[in-house]
XYZ file of C-alpha atoms in Angstrom:
171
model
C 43.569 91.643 104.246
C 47.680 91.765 105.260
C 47.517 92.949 109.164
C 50.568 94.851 109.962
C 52.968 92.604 111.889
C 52.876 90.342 108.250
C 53.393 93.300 105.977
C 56.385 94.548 108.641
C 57.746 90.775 108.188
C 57.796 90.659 104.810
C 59.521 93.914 104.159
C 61.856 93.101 106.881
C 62.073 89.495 104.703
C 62.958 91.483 101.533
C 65.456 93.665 102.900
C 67.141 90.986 104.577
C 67.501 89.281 101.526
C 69.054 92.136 99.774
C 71.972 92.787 101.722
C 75.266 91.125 101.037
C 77.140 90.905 104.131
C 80.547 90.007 101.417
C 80.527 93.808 99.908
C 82.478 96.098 101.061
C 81.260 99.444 102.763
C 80.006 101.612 100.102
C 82.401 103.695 98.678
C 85.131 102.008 100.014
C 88.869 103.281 98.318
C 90.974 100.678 96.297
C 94.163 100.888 95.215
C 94.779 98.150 92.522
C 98.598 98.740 90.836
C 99.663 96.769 88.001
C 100.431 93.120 87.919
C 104.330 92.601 88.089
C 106.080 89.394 86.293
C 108.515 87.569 88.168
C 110.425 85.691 85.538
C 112.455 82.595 87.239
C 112.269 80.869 84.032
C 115.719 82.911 82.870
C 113.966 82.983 79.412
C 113.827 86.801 79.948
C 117.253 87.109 81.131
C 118.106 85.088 77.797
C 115.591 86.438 75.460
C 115.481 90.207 77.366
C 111.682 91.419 78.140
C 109.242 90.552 76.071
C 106.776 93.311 74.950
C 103.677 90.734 75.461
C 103.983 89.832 78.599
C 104.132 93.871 79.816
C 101.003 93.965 77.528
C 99.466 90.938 79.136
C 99.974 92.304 82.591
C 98.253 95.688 81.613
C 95.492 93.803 80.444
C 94.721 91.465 83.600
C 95.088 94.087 86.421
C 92.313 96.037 83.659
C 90.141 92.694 84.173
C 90.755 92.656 87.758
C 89.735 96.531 88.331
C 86.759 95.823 86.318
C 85.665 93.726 87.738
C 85.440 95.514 91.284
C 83.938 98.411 89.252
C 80.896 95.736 87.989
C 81.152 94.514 91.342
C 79.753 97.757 93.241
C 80.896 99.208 96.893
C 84.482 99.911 95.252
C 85.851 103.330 94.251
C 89.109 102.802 92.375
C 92.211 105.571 93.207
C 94.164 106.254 90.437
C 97.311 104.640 90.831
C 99.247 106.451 87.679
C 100.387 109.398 89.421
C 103.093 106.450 91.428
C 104.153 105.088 88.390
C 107.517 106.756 87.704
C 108.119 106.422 91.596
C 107.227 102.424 91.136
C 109.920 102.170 88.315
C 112.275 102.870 91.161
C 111.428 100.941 93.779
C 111.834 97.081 94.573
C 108.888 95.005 93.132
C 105.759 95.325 95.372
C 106.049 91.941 96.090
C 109.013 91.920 97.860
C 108.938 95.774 99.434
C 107.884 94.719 103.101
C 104.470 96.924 103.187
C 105.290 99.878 100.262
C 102.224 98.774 98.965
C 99.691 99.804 101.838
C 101.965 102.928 102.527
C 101.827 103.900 98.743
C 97.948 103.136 98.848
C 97.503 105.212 102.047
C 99.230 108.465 100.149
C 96.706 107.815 97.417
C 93.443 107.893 99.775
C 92.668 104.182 99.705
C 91.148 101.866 102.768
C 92.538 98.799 100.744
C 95.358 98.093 98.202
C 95.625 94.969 95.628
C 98.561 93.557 94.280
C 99.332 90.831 92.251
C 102.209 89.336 89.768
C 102.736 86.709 87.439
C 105.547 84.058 88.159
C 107.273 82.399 84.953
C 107.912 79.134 85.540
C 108.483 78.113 81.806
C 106.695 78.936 78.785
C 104.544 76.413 79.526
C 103.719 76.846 83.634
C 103.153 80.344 85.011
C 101.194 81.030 88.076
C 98.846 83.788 88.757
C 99.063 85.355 92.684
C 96.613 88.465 94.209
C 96.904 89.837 97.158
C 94.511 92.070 99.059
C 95.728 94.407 102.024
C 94.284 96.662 104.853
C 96.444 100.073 103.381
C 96.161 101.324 107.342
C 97.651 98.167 108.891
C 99.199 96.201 106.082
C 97.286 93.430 107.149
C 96.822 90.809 104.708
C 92.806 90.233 104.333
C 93.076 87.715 101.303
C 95.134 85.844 99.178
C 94.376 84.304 95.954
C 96.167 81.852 93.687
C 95.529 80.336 90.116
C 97.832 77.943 87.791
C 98.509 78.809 83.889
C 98.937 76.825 81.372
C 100.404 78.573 78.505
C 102.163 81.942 78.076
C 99.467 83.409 75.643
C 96.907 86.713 76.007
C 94.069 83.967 76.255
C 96.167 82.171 79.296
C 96.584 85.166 81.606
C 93.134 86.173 80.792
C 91.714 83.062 81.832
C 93.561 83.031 85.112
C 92.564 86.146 86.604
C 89.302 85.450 85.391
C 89.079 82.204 86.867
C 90.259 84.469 90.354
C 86.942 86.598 89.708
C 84.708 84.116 89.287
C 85.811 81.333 91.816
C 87.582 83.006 94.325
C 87.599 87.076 94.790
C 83.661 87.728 95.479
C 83.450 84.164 96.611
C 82.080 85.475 100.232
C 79.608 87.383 98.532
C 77.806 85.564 96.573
């Protein structure tokens, strides 16, 4: 027979094991807007936008706020009300802080941003940032190379962000 100081240690044991110091408080608001391309290559400037690439950037911000949804302790704000007032504003990565003061009219505790820079055809790079909406203080940055200006590219980029780097503290 289990006395009682063993049975209290191995519940204690169990419940220890199941917390994940890495997740955020439960329930805690995200704002995640949409990827932006930053196009130094001048191909768009030559070329004018290209259709894909506003497609591709649609679809990684969906993999990125998917994957907070599978990863728990995230409620995602719905950033589409601020799209016609995004269309004219400067890029979030260059407006000094919109982005935690646009998250912060939306409800959120934390706001994510990322773009795309176009390099060439051939090199792009992938960049996510994660800020405290009350401060504006940066909490994480993450970066990832591309090879290729294709759907499969970008996908594989942000993905590689999910799986290497973005819940890297909580696993």
């Amino acid at each position: 027979m289990t006395s009682i100081p063993v049975r209290f240690m191995l519940v204690w044991l169990l419940l220890l094991g199941s917390i994940n110091p890495g997740l955020a408080a439960e329930g805690e608001k995200l704002a995640i807007f949409t990827f932006e391309l930053y196009d130094t290559s001048l191909e768009g400037e030559v070329r004018g936008p290209d259709p894909a690439e506003a497609a591709r950037l649609e679809m990684i911000t969906d993999l990125l706020r998917d994957a907070y949804r599978d990863q728990g302790g995230y409620e995602l704000v719905d950033t589409d009300a601020m799209q016609e007032r995004l269309a004219t504003m400067p890029k979030l990565r260059t407006c000094n802080g919109c982005e935690s003061r646009l998250a912060r009219e939306l409800g959120a505790d934390q706001v994510v941003t990322g773009f795309v820079q176009k390099i060439s055809t051939l090199i792009l790079s992938l960049s996510m940032s994660v800020h405290d909406a009350e401060t504006g203080d940066l909490l994480r940055k993450y970066n990832a190379s591309i090879r290729g200006n294709t759907d499969e590219s970008w996908a594989h980029g942000v993905r590689y962000l999910i799986r290497n780097q973005l819940f890297e503290e909580q696993q």
